[in-house]
CSV table of C-alpha atoms and ligand atoms in Angstrom, one decimal:
chain,number,residue,atom,x,y,z
A,687,UNK,CA,91.8,-52.4,-2.5
A,688,UNK,CA,89.6,-49.2,-2.4
A,689,UNK,CA,90.9,-46.0,-0.9
A,690,UNK,CA,89.1,-42.7,0.0
A,691,UNK,CA,90.6,-39.4,-1.1
A,692,UNK,CA,89.3,-36.5,1.0
A,693,UNK,CA,90.1,-32.8,0.7
A,694,UNK,CA,89.4,-31.1,4.0
A,695,UNK,CA,88.0,-27.7,4.7
A,696,UNK,CA,84.5,-28.0,3.2
A,697,UNK,CA,81.6,-27.3,5.7
A,698,UNK,CA,78.7,-29.8,5.7
A,699,UNK,CA,75.2,-28.8,5.1
A,700,UNK,CA,71.9,-30.7,4.4
A,701,UNK,CA,70.1,-33.8,5.5
A,702,UNK,CA,71.1,-37.4,5.6
A,703,UNK,CA,69.7,-40.6,7.0
A,704,UNK,CA,71.4,-43.4,8.9
A,705,UNK,CA,70.9,-46.9,7.6
A,706,UNK,CA,69.5,-49.8,9.5
A,707,UNK,CA,71.6,-50.9,12.5
A,708,UNK,CA,74.4,-53.4,11.8
A,709,UNK,CA,74.5,-54.4,15.4
A,710,UNK,CA,70.8,-55.1,15.6
A,711,UNK,CA,70.6,-56.8,12.1
A,712,UNK,CA,73.4,-59.3,12.8
A,713,UNK,CA,72.0,-60.9,16.0
A,714,UNK,CA,68.5,-60.8,14.5
A,715,UNK,CA,69.6,-62.6,11.4
A,716,UNK,CA,71.4,-65.2,13.5
A,717,UNK,CA,68.2,-65.6,15.7
A,718,UNK,CA,66.2,-66.3,12.5
A,719,UNK,CA,67.5,-69.9,12.9
A,720,UNK,CA,64.9,-70.2,15.8
A,721,UNK,CA,62.0,-69.4,13.5
A,722,UNK,CA,59.8,-72.2,12.3
A,723,UNK,CA,58.4,-70.1,9.5
A,724,UNK,CA,60.0,-67.5,7.1
A,725,UNK,CA,61.2,-64.2,8.4
A,726,UNK,CA,61.2,-60.8,6.6
A,727,UNK,CA,63.6,-58.1,7.9
A,728,UNK,CA,63.3,-54.5,6.7
A,729,UNK,CA,66.1,-51.9,6.6
A,730,UNK,CA,68.9,-54.4,6.8
A,731,UNK,CA,71.9,-52.4,5.8
A,732,UNK,CA,74.0,-53.3,2.7
A,733,UNK,CA,77.2,-54.1,4.5
A,734,UNK,CA,80.1,-56.6,4.1
A,735,UNK,CA,79.3,-58.0,7.6
A,736,UNK,CA,75.7,-58.7,6.6
A,737,UNK,CA,76.9,-60.4,3.5
A,738,UNK,CA,79.3,-62.5,5.6
A,739,UNK,CA,76.6,-63.6,7.9
A,740,UNK,CA,74.2,-64.3,5.0
A,741,UNK,CA,76.9,-66.6,3.6
A,742,UNK,CA,77.4,-68.4,6.9
A,743,UNK,CA,73.6,-68.8,7.4
A,744,UNK,CA,73.5,-70.3,3.8
A,745,UNK,CA,76.0,-72.9,5.0
A,746,UNK,CA,73.7,-73.6,8.0
A,747,UNK,CA,70.7,-74.4,5.8
A,748,UNK,CA,69.1,-70.9,6.0
A,749,UNK,CA,68.1,-69.5,2.6
A,750,UNK,CA,68.8,-65.7,2.7
A,751,UNK,CA,67.4,-63.5,-0.1
A,752,UNK,CA,67.5,-59.7,-0.4
A,753,UNK,CA,64.9,-58.1,-2.6
A,754,UNK,CA,65.2,-54.8,-4.5
A,755,UNK,CA,63.7,-52.8,-1.6
A,756,UNK,CA,66.4,-54.1,0.7
A,757,UNK,CA,64.1,-56.4,2.6
A,758,UNK,CA,65.9,-59.6,3.6
A,759,UNK,CA,64.0,-62.9,3.6
A,760,UNK,CA,65.3,-65.8,5.7
A,761,UNK,CA,63.9,-69.3,5.7
A,762,UNK,CA,65.4,-72.6,7.0
A,763,UNK,CA,65.4,-75.0,4.1
A,764,UNK,CA,67.7,-77.6,5.7
A,765,UNK,CA,67.9,-77.9,9.5
A,766,UNK,CA,70.7,-80.4,9.3
A,767,UNK,CA,74.0,-78.4,9.0
A,768,UNK,CA,75.3,-77.2,12.4
A,769,UNK,CA,78.9,-76.3,11.5
A,770,UNK,CA,79.8,-72.6,11.5
A,771,UNK,CA,83.1,-72.7,9.6
A,772,UNK,CA,86.3,-70.9,10.9
A,773,UNK,CA,86.8,-69.2,7.5
A,774,UNK,CA,83.6,-67.3,7.9
A,775,UNK,CA,83.5,-66.8,11.7
A,776,UNK,CA,87.0,-65.4,11.8
A,777,UNK,CA,85.9,-62.6,9.4
A,778,UNK,CA,83.3,-61.4,11.8
A,779,UNK,CA,82.9,-62.0,15.5
A,780,UNK,CA,79.2,-61.4,15.4
A,781,UNK,CA,78.9,-64.8,13.5
A,782,UNK,CA,79.3,-66.3,17.0
A,783,UNK,CA,75.7,-65.3,17.6
A,784,UNK,CA,74.5,-68.4,15.7
A,785,UNK,CA,75.7,-70.5,18.6
A,786,UNK,CA,72.7,-70.0,20.9
A,787,UNK,CA,70.0,-70.3,18.2
A,788,UNK,CA,71.7,-73.4,16.7
A,789,UNK,CA,72.0,-75.4,20.0
A,790,UNK,CA,68.4,-74.3,21.0
A,791,UNK,CA,66.7,-75.2,17.7
A,792,UNK,CA,68.8,-78.1,16.4
A,793,UNK,CA,70.3,-79.5,19.6
A,794,UNK,CA,73.9,-79.2,18.3
A,795,UNK,CA,76.3,-76.5,17.2
A,796,UNK,CA,79.9,-76.5,16.1
A,797,UNK,CA,81.0,-72.9,15.9
A,798,UNK,CA,84.5,-71.7,15.4
A,799,UNK,CA,85.9,-69.5,18.2
A,800,UNK,CA,86.0,-66.0,16.9
A,801,UNK,CA,89.6,-64.9,15.9
A,802,UNK,CA,91.6,-62.1,17.2
A,803,UNK,CA,90.5,-58.5,16.9
A,804,UNK,CA,92.2,-55.1,16.5
A,805,UNK,CA,90.1,-53.6,19.3
A,806,UNK,CA,91.3,-55.9,22.1
A,807,UNK,CA,90.7,-59.3,23.6
A,808,UNK,CA,87.3,-60.6,22.7
A,809,UNK,CA,86.6,-63.6,25.1
A,810,UNK,CA,83.4,-65.6,24.9
A,811,UNK,CA,83.5,-67.2,28.4
A,812,UNK,CA,80.2,-65.5,29.4
A,813,UNK,CA,78.4,-66.8,26.3
A,814,UNK,CA,79.6,-70.4,27.1
A,815,UNK,CA,78.8,-70.1,30.8
A,816,UNK,CA,75.3,-68.9,30.0
A,817,UNK,CA,74.6,-71.7,27.5
A,818,UNK,CA,76.0,-74.2,29.9
A,819,UNK,CA,73.6,-72.9,32.6
A,820,UNK,CA,70.8,-73.6,30.1
A,821,UNK,CA,71.8,-77.2,30.0
A,822,UNK,CA,74.1,-77.3,26.9
A,823,UNK,CA,77.1,-79.5,27.1
A,824,UNK,CA,80.0,-77.5,25.7
A,825,UNK,CA,83.6,-78.6,24.8
A,826,UNK,CA,86.3,-76.9,22.9
A,827,UNK,CA,88.2,-78.8,20.3
A,828,UNK,CA,90.7,-77.6,17.6
A,829,UNK,CA,89.4,-74.0,17.9
A,830,UNK,CA,85.8,-75.0,17.7
A,831,UNK,CA,83.0,-74.7,20.3
A,832,UNK,CA,81.0,-78.0,20.2
A,833,UNK,CA,77.6,-77.5,22.0
A,834,UNK,CA,75.0,-80.2,22.3
A,835,UNK,CA,71.7,-80.3,24.2
A,836,UNK,CA,68.8,-82.6,24.4
A,837,UNK,CA,66.5,-79.7,25.0
A,838,UNK,CA,67.5,-76.6,27.1
A,839,UNK,CA,66.0,-75.8,30.5
A,840,UNK,CA,65.4,-72.4,32.1
A,841,UNK,CA,68.1,-71.0,34.5
A,842,UNK,CA,69.2,-67.9,36.3
A,843,UNK,CA,72.3,-66.5,34.6
A,844,UNK,CA,74.5,-63.5,35.3
A,845,UNK,CA,76.3,-62.0,32.4
A,846,UNK,CA,78.5,-59.4,34.1
A,847,UNK,CA,82.0,-59.3,32.7
A,848,UNK,CA,85.1,-57.4,33.9
A,849,UNK,CA,84.1,-54.4,31.7
A,850,UNK,CA,80.3,-54.6,32.1
A,851,UNK,CA,77.7,-56.7,30.4
A,852,UNK,CA,78.3,-58.6,27.2
A,853,UNK,CA,76.1,-57.4,24.3
A,854,UNK,CA,76.4,-60.4,22.0
A,855,UNK,CA,76.6,-62.7,25.0
A,856,UNK,CA,73.2,-61.4,26.0
A,857,UNK,CA,72.0,-62.0,22.4
A,858,UNK,CA,73.2,-65.6,22.4
A,859,UNK,CA,71.7,-66.5,25.8
A,860,UNK,CA,68.4,-64.6,25.4
A,861,UNK,CA,67.9,-66.2,22.0
A,862,UNK,CA,68.6,-69.7,23.2
A,863,UNK,CA,66.4,-69.2,26.3
A,864,UNK,CA,63.3,-68.6,24.1
A,865,UNK,CA,63.2,-72.4,23.4
A,866,UNK,CA,64.3,-73.6,26.8
A,867,UNK,CA,61.8,-75.3,29.0
A,868,UNK,CA,60.6,-73.0,31.8
A,869,UNK,CA,61.8,-69.5,32.9
A,870,UNK,CA,65.2,-68.0,32.4
A,871,UNK,CA,66.4,-64.9,34.3
A,872,UNK,CA,69.4,-63.0,32.9
A,873,UNK,CA,70.9,-60.6,35.3
A,874,UNK,CA,73.6,-58.0,34.3
A,875,UNK,CA,72.1,-58.2,30.9
A,876,UNK,CA,73.1,-55.7,28.2
A,877,UNK,CA,70.7,-52.8,27.8
A,878,UNK,CA,71.8,-51.6,24.4
A,879,UNK,CA,68.9,-50.6,22.0
A,880,UNK,CA,70.2,-53.3,19.7
A,881,UNK,CA,69.4,-56.0,22.3
A,882,UNK,CA,66.0,-54.5,22.8
A,883,UNK,CA,65.4,-54.7,19.1
A,884,UNK,CA,66.5,-58.3,19.1
A,885,UNK,CA,64.1,-59.0,21.9
A,886,UNK,CA,61.2,-57.3,20.0
A,887,UNK,CA,62.0,-59.5,17.1
A,888,UNK,CA,61.9,-62.7,19.2
A,889,UNK,CA,58.6,-61.6,20.7
A,890,UNK,CA,57.3,-61.1,17.2
A,891,UNK,CA,58.3,-64.7,16.5
A,892,UNK,CA,56.1,-65.7,19.6
A,893,UNK,CA,58.6,-65.6,22.4
A,894,UNK,CA,57.7,-64.3,25.9
A,895,UNK,CA,60.3,-61.8,27.1
A,896,UNK,CA,60.1,-59.2,29.9
A,897,UNK,CA,62.5,-56.5,31.1
A,898,UNK,CA,64.1,-55.6,27.7
A,899,UNK,CA,66.2,-52.5,28.2
A,900,UNK,CA,66.8,-53.2,31.8
A,901,UNK,CA,69.7,-55.2,33.4
A,902,UNK,CA,67.3,-58.1,34.2
A,903,UNK,CA,65.6,-59.9,31.4
A,904,UNK,CA,63.1,-62.7,32.0
A,905,UNK,CA,62.3,-65.3,29.3
A,906,UNK,CA,59.5,-67.9,29.5
A,907,UNK,CA,60.5,-70.7,27.0
A,908,UNK,CA,58.2,-71.8,24.2
A,909,UNK,CA,58.0,-75.1,22.4
A,910,UNK,CA,58.1,-73.5,19.0
A,911,UNK,CA,58.5,-70.0,17.3
A,912,UNK,CA,56.8,-68.9,14.1
A,913,UNK,CA,57.9,-66.3,11.5
A,914,UNK,CA,57.6,-62.5,11.5
A,915,UNK,CA,58.2,-59.3,9.6
A,916,UNK,CA,60.5,-57.0,11.5
A,917,UNK,CA,61.9,-53.5,10.8
A,918,UNK,CA,65.5,-53.2,12.1
A,919,UNK,CA,66.1,-50.1,14.2
A,920,UNK,CA,68.2,-47.3,12.7
A,921,UNK,CA,72.0,-47.4,13.3
A,922,UNK,CA,72.7,-45.1,16.2
A,923,UNK,CA,76.4,-45.5,15.8
A,924,UNK,CA,76.3,-44.4,12.2
A,925,UNK,CA,74.0,-41.5,13.2
A,926,UNK,CA,76.5,-40.4,15.9
A,927,UNK,CA,79.3,-40.7,13.3
A,928,UNK,CA,77.3,-38.4,10.9
A,929,UNK,CA,76.6,-35.9,13.6
A,930,UNK,CA,80.3,-35.8,14.6
A,931,UNK,CA,81.2,-35.2,10.9
A,932,UNK,CA,79.0,-32.1,11.1
A,933,UNK,CA,80.7,-31.0,14.3
A,934,UNK,CA,84.2,-31.6,13.0
A,935,UNK,CA,83.8,-30.1,9.5
A,936,UNK,CA,81.5,-27.3,10.7
A,937,UNK,CA,78.2,-26.3,9.2
A,938,UNK,CA,74.6,-27.5,9.8
A,939,UNK,CA,73.4,-31.1,9.4
A,940,UNK,CA,70.2,-32.9,10.1
A,941,UNK,CA,70.6,-36.7,10.7
A,942,UNK,CA,67.6,-39.0,10.3
A,943,UNK,CA,67.6,-42.3,12.3
A,944,UNK,CA,69.2,-40.5,15.2
A,945,UNK,CA,66.9,-41.3,18.2
A,946,UNK,CA,67.9,-38.9,20.9
A,947,UNK,CA,67.0,-41.4,23.6
A,948,UNK,CA,69.6,-43.8,22.2
A,949,UNK,CA,72.3,-41.2,21.9
A,950,UNK,CA,71.9,-39.1,25.0
A,951,UNK,CA,75.5,-39.5,26.3
A,952,UNK,CA,76.9,-38.6,22.9
A,953,UNK,CA,74.6,-35.6,22.5
A,954,UNK,CA,75.7,-34.4,25.9
A,955,UNK,CA,79.3,-34.4,24.8
A,956,UNK,CA,78.4,-32.6,21.5
A,957,UNK,CA,76.7,-29.8,23.5
A,958,UNK,CA,79.7,-29.6,25.9
A,959,UNK,CA,81.9,-29.3,22.8
A,960,UNK,CA,79.9,-26.1,21.9
A,961,UNK,CA,77.7,-27.2,19.0
A,962,UNK,CA,73.9,-26.5,18.9
A,963,UNK,CA,71.8,-29.7,19.0
A,964,UNK,CA,68.1,-29.9,18.3
A,965,UNK,CA,66.2,-33.2,18.7
A,966,UNK,CA,63.1,-34.4,17.0
A,967,UNK,CA,61.4,-37.8,17.2
A,968,UNK,CA,64.0,-39.7,15.3
A,969,UNK,CA,66.3,-37.1,13.9
A,970,UNK,CA,68.8,-34.7,15.4
A,971,UNK,CA,69.9,-31.3,13.9
A,972,UNK,CA,73.4,-30.1,14.6
A,973,UNK,CA,74.8,-26.6,14.0
A,974,UNK,CA,78.4,-25.7,14.7
A,975,UNK,CA,79.1,-22.5,16.5
A,976,UNK,CA,82.7,-21.6,16.1
A,977,UNK,CA,85.8,-23.4,17.6
A,978,UNK,CA,85.0,-26.6,19.4
A,979,UNK,CA,85.5,-26.8,23.2
A,980,UNK,CA,87.5,-29.6,24.9
A,981,UNK,CA,85.5,-32.7,25.9
A,982,UNK,CA,85.6,-35.4,28.6
A,983,UNK,CA,84.3,-38.6,27.1
A,984,UNK,CA,84.8,-42.1,28.6
A,985,UNK,CA,83.1,-45.0,26.8
A,986,UNK,CA,81.1,-47.5,28.9
A,987,UNK,CA,78.2,-49.9,28.7
A,988,UNK,CA,74.8,-48.4,27.6
A,989,UNK,CA,73.6,-45.8,28.3
A,990,UNK,CA,77.1,-44.4,28.6
A,991,UNK,CA,79.0,-43.2,25.5
A,992,UNK,CA,79.3,-46.2,23.1
A,993,UNK,CA,82.7,-47.7,22.7
A,994,UNK,CA,81.9,-47.7,19.0
A,995,UNK,CA,81.9,-43.8,19.0
A,996,UNK,CA,85.1,-43.4,21.1
A,997,UNK,CA,87.4,-43.1,18.1
A,998,UNK,CA,85.2,-40.6,16.3
A,999,UNK,CA,85.1,-38.5,19.5
A,1000,UNK,CA,88.9,-38.6,19.6
A,1001,UNK,CA,88.9,-37.2,16.1
A,1002,UNK,CA,86.7,-34.3,17.2
A,1003,UNK,CA,88.9,-33.7,20.3
A,1004,UNK,CA,91.9,-33.5,18.0
A,1005,UNK,CA,90.8,-30.1,16.7
A,1006,UNK,CA,89.0,-28.8,19.9
A,1007,UNK,CA,90.6,-25.8,21.6
A,1008,UNK,CA,92.3,-27.1,24.7
A,1009,UNK,CA,92.9,-30.4,26.4
A,1010,UNK,CA,90.3,-33.2,26.1
A,1011,UNK,CA,90.1,-36.6,27.8
A,1012,UNK,CA,88.9,-39.6,25.8
A,1013,UNK,CA,88.8,-43.1,27.2
A,1014,UNK,CA,87.3,-46.6,26.8
A,1015,UNK,CA,86.1,-48.7,29.8
A,1016,UNK,CA,84.6,-51.4,27.5
A,1017,UNK,CA,87.7,-52.1,25.4
A,1018,UNK,CA,90.6,-50.5,27.3
A,1019,UNK,CA,93.0,-51.2,24.3
A,1020,UNK,CA,90.8,-49.9,21.5
A,1021,UNK,CA,93.2,-47.2,20.5
A,1022,UNK,CA,94.7,-48.4,17.2
A,1023,UNK,CA,93.5,-45.1,15.7
A,1024,UNK,CA,95.8,-43.0,17.8
A,1025,UNK,CA,98.9,-43.5,15.6
A,1026,UNK,CA,97.0,-42.7,12.4
A,1027,UNK,CA,95.4,-39.6,13.9
A,1028,UNK,CA,98.9,-38.5,14.9
A,1029,UNK,CA,99.9,-38.8,11.3
A,1030,UNK,CA,97.3,-36.1,10.6
A,1031,UNK,CA,98.9,-33.9,13.3
A,1032,UNK,CA,96.8,-34.9,16.3
A,1033,UNK,CA,98.5,-34.5,19.7
A,1034,UNK,CA,97.5,-37.5,21.8
A,1035,UNK,CA,99.0,-39.1,24.9
A,1036,UNK,CA,97.7,-42.5,26.1
A,1037,UNK,CA,97.7,-43.5,29.7
A,1038,UNK,CA,96.1,-47.0,29.9
A,1039,UNK,CA,92.4,-46.8,29.0
A,1040,UNK,CA,92.4,-43.0,28.9
A,1041,UNK,CA,94.0,-40.5,26.5
A,1042,UNK,CA,94.6,-36.8,26.7
A,1043,UNK,CA,94.2,-34.9,23.4
A,1044,UNK,CA,95.6,-31.4,23.0
A,1045,UNK,CA,93.5,-29.8,20.2
A,1046,UNK,CA,95.4,-28.2,17.3
A,1047,UNK,CA,94.1,-25.4,15.1
A,1048,UNK,CA,94.3,-27.5,12.0
A,1049,UNK,CA,95.2,-31.0,11.1
A,1050,UNK,CA,97.2,-31.7,7.9
A,1051,UNK,CA,96.2,-34.2,5.3
A,1052,UNK,CA,98.3,-37.4,4.9
A,1053,UNK,CA,98.0,-41.0,3.8
A,1054,UNK,CA,96.6,-43.1,6.7
A,1055,UNK,CA,95.6,-46.7,7.2
A,1056,UNK,CA,92.4,-48.0,8.8
A,1057,UNK,CA,92.9,-50.7,11.4
A,1058,UNK,CA,89.3,-51.5,12.3
A,1059,UNK,CA,85.8,-50.4,11.5
A,1060,UNK,CA,85.3,-47.4,13.9
A,1061,UNK,CA,89.0,-46.3,13.6
A,1062,UNK,CA,88.4,-45.9,9.8
A,1063,UNK,CA,85.4,-43.7,10.4
A,1064,UNK,CA,87.5,-41.6,12.8
A,1065,UNK,CA,90.1,-41.1,10.1
A,1066,UNK,CA,87.5,-40.0,7.6
A,1067,UNK,CA,86.1,-37.5,10.0
A,1068,UNK,CA,89.5,-36.1,10.9
A,1069,UNK,CA,90.3,-35.8,7.2
A,1070,UNK,CA,87.3,-33.5,6.8
A,1071,UNK,CA,89.0,-30.9,9.0
A,1072,UNK,CA,92.6,-31.5,7.7
A,1073,UNK,CA,94.4,-29.1,5.4
A,1074,UNK,CA,94.9,-30.6,1.9
A,1075,UNK,CA,94.2,-34.1,0.8
A,1076,UNK,CA,94.0,-37.3,2.9
A,1077,UNK,CA,94.0,-40.8,1.6
A,1078,UNK,CA,92.4,-43.4,3.8
A,1079,UNK,CA,93.7,-46.9,2.9
A,1080,UNK,CA,92.4,-50.4,3.9
A,1081,UNK,CA,88.8,-49.3,3.2
A,1082,UNK,CA,87.5,-52.8,3.7
A,1083,UNK,CA,87.3,-52.1,7.4
A,1084,UNK,CA,84.9,-49.2,6.7
A,1085,UNK,CA,82.8,-51.2,4.3
A,1086,UNK,CA,82.2,-53.8,7.0
A,1087,UNK,CA,80.0,-51.4,9.0
A,1088,UNK,CA,79.1,-48.3,7.0
A,1089,UNK,CA,76.8,-48.3,4.0
A,1090,UNK,CA,78.7,-46.1,1.5
A,1091,UNK,CA,79.6,-43.4,4.1
A,1092,UNK,CA,81.4,-41.4,1.5
A,1093,UNK,CA,78.2,-40.9,-0.6
A,1094,UNK,CA,76.4,-39.7,2.5
A,1095,UNK,CA,79.2,-37.2,3.3
A,1096,UNK,CA,79.5,-36.1,-0.3
A,1097,UNK,CA,75.8,-35.4,-0.3
A,1098,UNK,CA,76.4,-33.1,2.6
A,1099,UNK,CA,79.1,-31.3,0.7
A,1100,UNK,CA,82.3,-33.1,1.7
A,1101,UNK,CA,85.0,-33.3,-1.0
A,1102,UNK,CA,85.4,-37.1,-0.9
A,1103,UNK,CA,85.8,-39.7,-3.5
A,1104,UNK,CA,86.3,-43.5,-3.5
A,1105,UNK,CA,89.2,-44.5,-5.7
A,1106,UNK,CA,88.5,-47.8,-7.3
A,1107,UNK,CA,91.2,-50.0,-8.8
A,1108,UNK,CA,89.4,-50.2,-12.2
A,1109,UNK,CA,87.2,-47.2,-12.6
A,1110,UNK,CA,89.7,-44.6,-11.5
A,1111,UNK,CA,88.9,-41.6,-9.4
A,1112,UNK,CA,85.2,-41.0,-9.2
A,1113,UNK,CA,84.1,-37.8,-7.5
A,1114,UNK,CA,80.6,-37.7,-6.2
A,1115,UNK,CA,80.7,-34.0,-5.3
A,1116,UNK,CA,77.6,-32.3,-4.0
A,1117,UNK,CA,74.5,-33.7,-5.9
A,1118,UNK,CA,71.0,-34.4,-5.0
A,1119,UNK,CA,70.5,-37.3,-2.6
A,1120,UNK,CA,68.2,-38.9,-5.2
A,1121,UNK,CA,70.9,-38.8,-7.8
A,1122,UNK,CA,73.4,-40.1,-5.4
A,1123,UNK,CA,71.0,-42.7,-4.1
A,1124,UNK,CA,70.4,-43.9,-7.6
A,1125,UNK,CA,74.0,-45.0,-7.8
A,1126,UNK,CA,73.6,-47.3,-4.8
B,262,EPZ,C1,79.3,-55.7,20.7
B,262,EPZ,O1,80.4,-56.5,20.6
B,262,EPZ,C2,79.3,-54.9,19.4
B,262,EPZ,N1,79.2,-55.8,18.2
B,262,EPZ,C3,80.6,-54.1,19.3
B,262,EPZ,O2,80.5,-53.3,18.1
B,262,EPZ,C4,80.6,-53.1,20.5
B,262,EPZ,O3,81.8,-52.4,20.5
B,262,EPZ,C5,80.5,-54.0,21.8
B,262,EPZ,O4,79.3,-54.8,21.8
B,262,EPZ,C6,80.5,-53.1,23.1
B,262,EPZ,O5,79.3,-52.3,23.0
B,262,EPZ,C7,78.0,-56.3,17.9
B,262,EPZ,O6,77.0,-56.0,18.5
B,262,EPZ,C8,78.0,-57.2,16.7
B,262,EPZ,P1,80.8,-57.4,24.4
B,262,EPZ,P2,80.5,-57.7,21.7
B,262,EPZ,O7,80.7,-58.9,24.5
B,262,EPZ,O8,79.2,-58.2,22.1
B,262,EPZ,C9,84.0,-58.5,27.7
B,262,EPZ,C10,81.3,-52.4,16.1
B,262,EPZ,O9,82.3,-51.7,15.8
B,262,EPZ,N2,83.5,-59.9,27.5
B,262,EPZ,O10,79.7,-56.5,24.8
B,262,EPZ,O11,81.5,-58.7,21.1
B,262,EPZ,C11,84.7,-58.0,26.4
B,262,EPZ,O12,86.1,-58.4,26.5
B,262,EPZ,C12,81.5,-53.5,17.1
B,262,EPZ,O13,80.2,-52.4,15.5
B,262,EPZ,C13,84.0,-60.9,28.4
B,262,EPZ,O14,84.7,-60.6,29.3
B,262,EPZ,O15,81.2,-57.0,22.9
B,262,EPZ,C14,84.5,-56.5,26.6
B,262,EPZ,O16,85.5,-56.0,27.4
B,262,EPZ,C15,82.9,-53.6,17.6
B,262,EPZ,N3,83.5,-62.2,28.2
B,262,EPZ,C16,83.2,-56.4,27.2
B,262,EPZ,O17,82.9,-57.7,27.8
B,262,EPZ,C17,82.6,-62.5,27.2
B,262,EPZ,O18,82.2,-63.7,27.1
B,262,EPZ,C18,82.1,-56.0,26.2
B,262,EPZ,O19,82.1,-57.0,25.2
B,262,EPZ,C19,82.2,-61.5,26.3
B,262,EPZ,C20,82.6,-60.2,26.5
């Protein structure tokens, strides 16, 4: 198991670029099942979750190859397999996104129900209701969803859940509807940029889709979809994480791949916290200006603060002067990071889906355990401002969704190193991005 060792106190300075978006790349890779010709995806991040989905797609007869430039080529070489195995789906909930494309393109899908998750209950009722409305026959047996259809037909489908729209539910239904006969209208659709990117990809394959980015998406089904080359959007969650690293550690950072329009709610909180923010076309510069101010940040469906940034904002609140409020209306139980932040000295009280955080002058380094992807990022950020050394364990959570975050932070001047079982401590220190990049 890898660990990260971080010595806090170093300010961050310089430029760094976010990778391609994990939460755009995954549903787009799953939707490549719909393509009748090869697909080329550029800027697919090198992540464990991407590897897991590539493995699953391989079991589903889709050949997945990544070239030296990081472009991923996907081509269906055997349309027969329709079983998405539990062992792979349980590792990553986004694997469930193969359900809609499989039943639309092959008329049958047997996909394991996603397993439990550290961020709260993750039902799929809206996915199944949407596909049923399109004419799929769905039954659940021995932990698998079995979906069959002799051709899907357009329908009107509402995807509102108790905590707002479902992102991957919108991905599943929108993808399936591209091959359904007639028109499909999805109301209460997710508006996240990652869904817009998926829609653009489907349009590049030849689909007809209107209303992307709004809560009503219209799809006019096609008989067949071709291939395409598509550049995955930048990862706004990673960009927000890198900006928050600059705010927490202090200093001046410029983050590429940070599209201000996709991060407005997060930038608003950063400004309220007292840092200077300057936006360009697809990059944001942040300059810290003394002690951080308390924040009020409640995560919600896009364009609200992303749930995937909630833990990182709590790390910032932990050192802000005064009392902050951080909450999550998407996943009201997504607070596994609280106990570990407390080990670093944070003062946090949880009341249901909201927490009050009384900022402390300085956190103190300790050994902490990551529980999920974004919680691990929050612990790394908090460690940047902690006195002494922090060890972050269970790093496999971080590697699921961040492409070598420690190298990016080291490039900005953080004292951080990944401890490998074999190679021993390896400090990357502050070196040129090119030198650090060469190691990737
Ligand atoms: C996507 O998960 C993201 N994952 C998550 O990012 C993100 O936190 C989440 O959206 C919210 O923005 C990917 O895109 C791969 P949801 P998803 O379905 O689609 C309820 C990360 O760290 N719901 O939008 O699984 C659900 O319980 C990950 O990168 C139903 O009630 O989330 C939740 O309260 C973690 N019924 C709310 O909707 C359903 O059928 C939003 O869930 C589906 C969801």
